[in-house]
Coordinates of C-alpha atoms in Angstrom, one line a residue:
X1 CA 192.2 -30.6 62.0
X2 CA 190.9 -32.9 64.8
X3 CA 189.4 -36.4 64.4
X4 CA 186.0 -35.0 65.6
X5 CA 186.4 -32.0 62.7
X6 CA 184.5 -33.0 59.7
X7 CA 184.3 -29.6 58.2
X8 CA 186.7 -29.4 55.1
X9 CA 187.6 -26.2 53.5
X10 CA 186.1 -25.4 50.0
X11 CA 188.3 -25.7 47.1
X12 CA 189.8 -22.2 46.1
X13 CA 188.1 -22.4 42.8
X14 CA 184.6 -22.7 44.5
X15 CA 185.3 -19.8 46.8
X16 CA 186.2 -17.8 43.8
X17 CA 183.1 -18.7 42.3
X18 CA 181.0 -16.7 44.8
X19 CA 182.9 -13.5 43.3
X20 CA 182.1 -14.6 39.9
X21 CA 179.9 -11.9 37.9
X22 CA 177.0 -14.4 37.3
X23 CA 176.9 -15.3 40.9
X24 CA 177.0 -11.9 42.0
X25 CA 174.1 -10.9 39.7
X26 CA 172.0 -13.9 40.6
X27 CA 172.4 -12.8 44.5
X28 CA 171.5 -9.2 43.7
X29 CA 168.5 -10.3 42.0
X30 CA 167.5 -12.6 44.7
X31 CA 168.3 -10.1 47.2
X32 CA 165.9 -7.5 45.1
X33 CA 163.0 -10.0 44.9
X34 CA 163.3 -10.9 48.8
X35 CA 163.4 -7.0 49.6
X36 CA 160.1 -6.7 47.4
X37 CA 158.7 -9.8 49.3
X38 CA 159.8 -8.3 52.8
X39 CA 158.5 -4.6 51.6
X40 CA 155.0 -6.1 50.5
X41 CA 154.7 -8.0 53.6
X42 CA 155.3 -4.9 55.9
X43 CA 153.0 -2.7 53.7
X44 CA 150.4 -5.4 54.3
X45 CA 150.6 -5.1 58.1
X46 CA 150.5 -1.2 58.0
X47 CA 147.2 -1.7 55.6
X48 CA 145.8 -3.9 58.2
X49 CA 146.3 -1.3 61.1
X50 CA 144.9 1.4 58.9
X51 CA 141.9 -0.5 58.2
X52 CA 141.6 -2.4 61.5
X53 CA 138.2 -0.9 62.4
X54 CA 136.7 -2.6 59.4
X55 CA 136.8 -6.4 60.5
X56 CA 135.1 -7.5 57.2
X57 CA 138.6 -6.3 55.5
X58 CA 140.9 -7.0 58.2
X59 CA 139.9 -10.6 59.7
X60 CA 141.9 -12.2 62.5
X61 CA 143.4 -14.4 60.0
X62 CA 144.9 -11.3 58.4
X63 CA 146.7 -10.4 61.3
X64 CA 148.0 -13.8 61.9
X65 CA 149.1 -14.6 58.4
X66 CA 150.4 -11.3 57.9
X67 CA 152.8 -11.5 61.1
X68 CA 154.1 -14.9 59.9
X69 CA 154.7 -13.3 56.5
X70 CA 156.8 -10.6 57.9
X71 CA 158.7 -12.6 60.0
X72 CA 159.2 -15.3 57.3
X73 CA 160.3 -12.5 55.1
X74 CA 162.8 -11.3 57.5
X75 CA 164.2 -14.6 57.9
X76 CA 164.5 -15.0 54.2
X77 CA 166.4 -11.9 53.9
X78 CA 168.9 -13.1 56.5
X79 CA 169.4 -16.3 54.6
X80 CA 170.0 -14.6 51.5
X81 CA 172.5 -12.3 52.9
X82 CA 174.4 -15.3 54.5
X83 CA 174.0 -17.4 51.3
X84 CA 175.6 -14.6 49.3
X85 CA 178.5 -14.6 51.8
X86 CA 179.0 -18.2 51.0
X87 CA 177.2 -20.0 53.8
X88 CA 176.1 -23.5 52.6
X89 CA 173.4 -23.8 55.2
X90 CA 171.9 -20.7 54.8
X91 CA 171.7 -21.4 51.0
X92 CA 170.1 -24.7 51.7
X93 CA 167.5 -23.0 54.1
X94 CA 166.8 -20.3 51.5
X95 CA 165.8 -22.8 49.1
X96 CA 163.6 -24.5 51.4
X97 CA 162.0 -21.5 53.0
X98 CA 161.6 -20.0 49.4
X99 CA 159.6 -23.3 48.4
X100 CA 157.5 -23.6 51.6
X101 CA 156.5 -20.1 51.8
X102 CA 155.6 -20.3 47.8
X103 CA 153.4 -23.3 48.3
X104 CA 151.7 -21.5 51.2
X105 CA 151.0 -18.6 49.3
X106 CA 149.6 -20.6 46.6
X107 CA 147.2 -22.5 49.0
X108 CA 146.1 -19.1 50.4
X109 CA 145.4 -17.6 47.3
X110 CA 143.1 -20.8 46.0
X111 CA 141.2 -21.1 49.5
X112 CA 137.7 -19.8 49.2
X113 CA 136.7 -17.5 52.1
X114 CA 139.3 -17.7 54.3
X115 CA 141.2 -14.3 53.4
X116 CA 140.0 -11.0 51.8
X117 CA 140.4 -10.4 48.1
X118 CA 143.1 -7.5 48.9
X119 CA 145.3 -9.9 50.9
X120 CA 145.0 -12.5 48.2
X121 CA 146.2 -9.9 45.8
X122 CA 149.0 -9.1 48.0
X123 CA 150.1 -12.8 48.9
X124 CA 150.1 -13.4 45.0
X125 CA 152.5 -10.4 44.3
X126 CA 154.8 -11.9 47.3
X127 CA 154.3 -15.2 45.4
X128 CA 155.7 -13.6 42.3
X129 CA 158.8 -12.3 44.3
X130 CA 159.3 -15.8 45.8
X131 CA 158.9 -17.7 42.6
X132 CA 161.9 -15.5 41.3
X133 CA 163.9 -16.5 44.2
X134 CA 163.0 -20.3 43.9
X135 CA 163.9 -20.2 40.3
X136 CA 167.2 -18.4 41.1
X137 CA 168.4 -20.7 44.0
X138 CA 167.2 -24.0 42.4
X139 CA 168.9 -23.1 39.0
X140 CA 172.0 -25.0 38.0
X141 CA 174.8 -22.3 38.5
X142 CA 173.8 -21.5 42.2
X143 CA 173.4 -25.4 43.0
X144 CA 176.6 -26.4 41.2
X145 CA 178.6 -23.4 43.1
X146 CA 177.1 -24.4 46.6
X147 CA 177.5 -28.2 46.0
X148 CA 181.4 -27.4 45.7
X149 CA 181.7 -25.1 48.6

């Protein structure tokens, strides 16, 4: 190790913690929630495309938000996969993006008039999936594990 290298190897028991059944189960569940979030997001863009000739149902805000959510969900999936492999940075980013996107969804659902009701319902479902992610990645087991990695 050189004097400029500040990265230290995680303790063997911390690395073994990645393979613990509770850790694997938590990441499987997070992965499922994120896939549901991504799937709903893609379906939203498909629905927007199908209803594109109805400007009262598909507003410019639907296109912008729908695109942002699909991209955010794809990035969230990437962070989930990398965190599941032990990336501390990806785990930290997963915690942040789940919280930020959840807050954005809550704002969208409560704002009157900006988005059509159908999108607010879809966003509410996405919010439930992200709430599951946020609860798991901010839970004691995973936070403790990643603090040791």
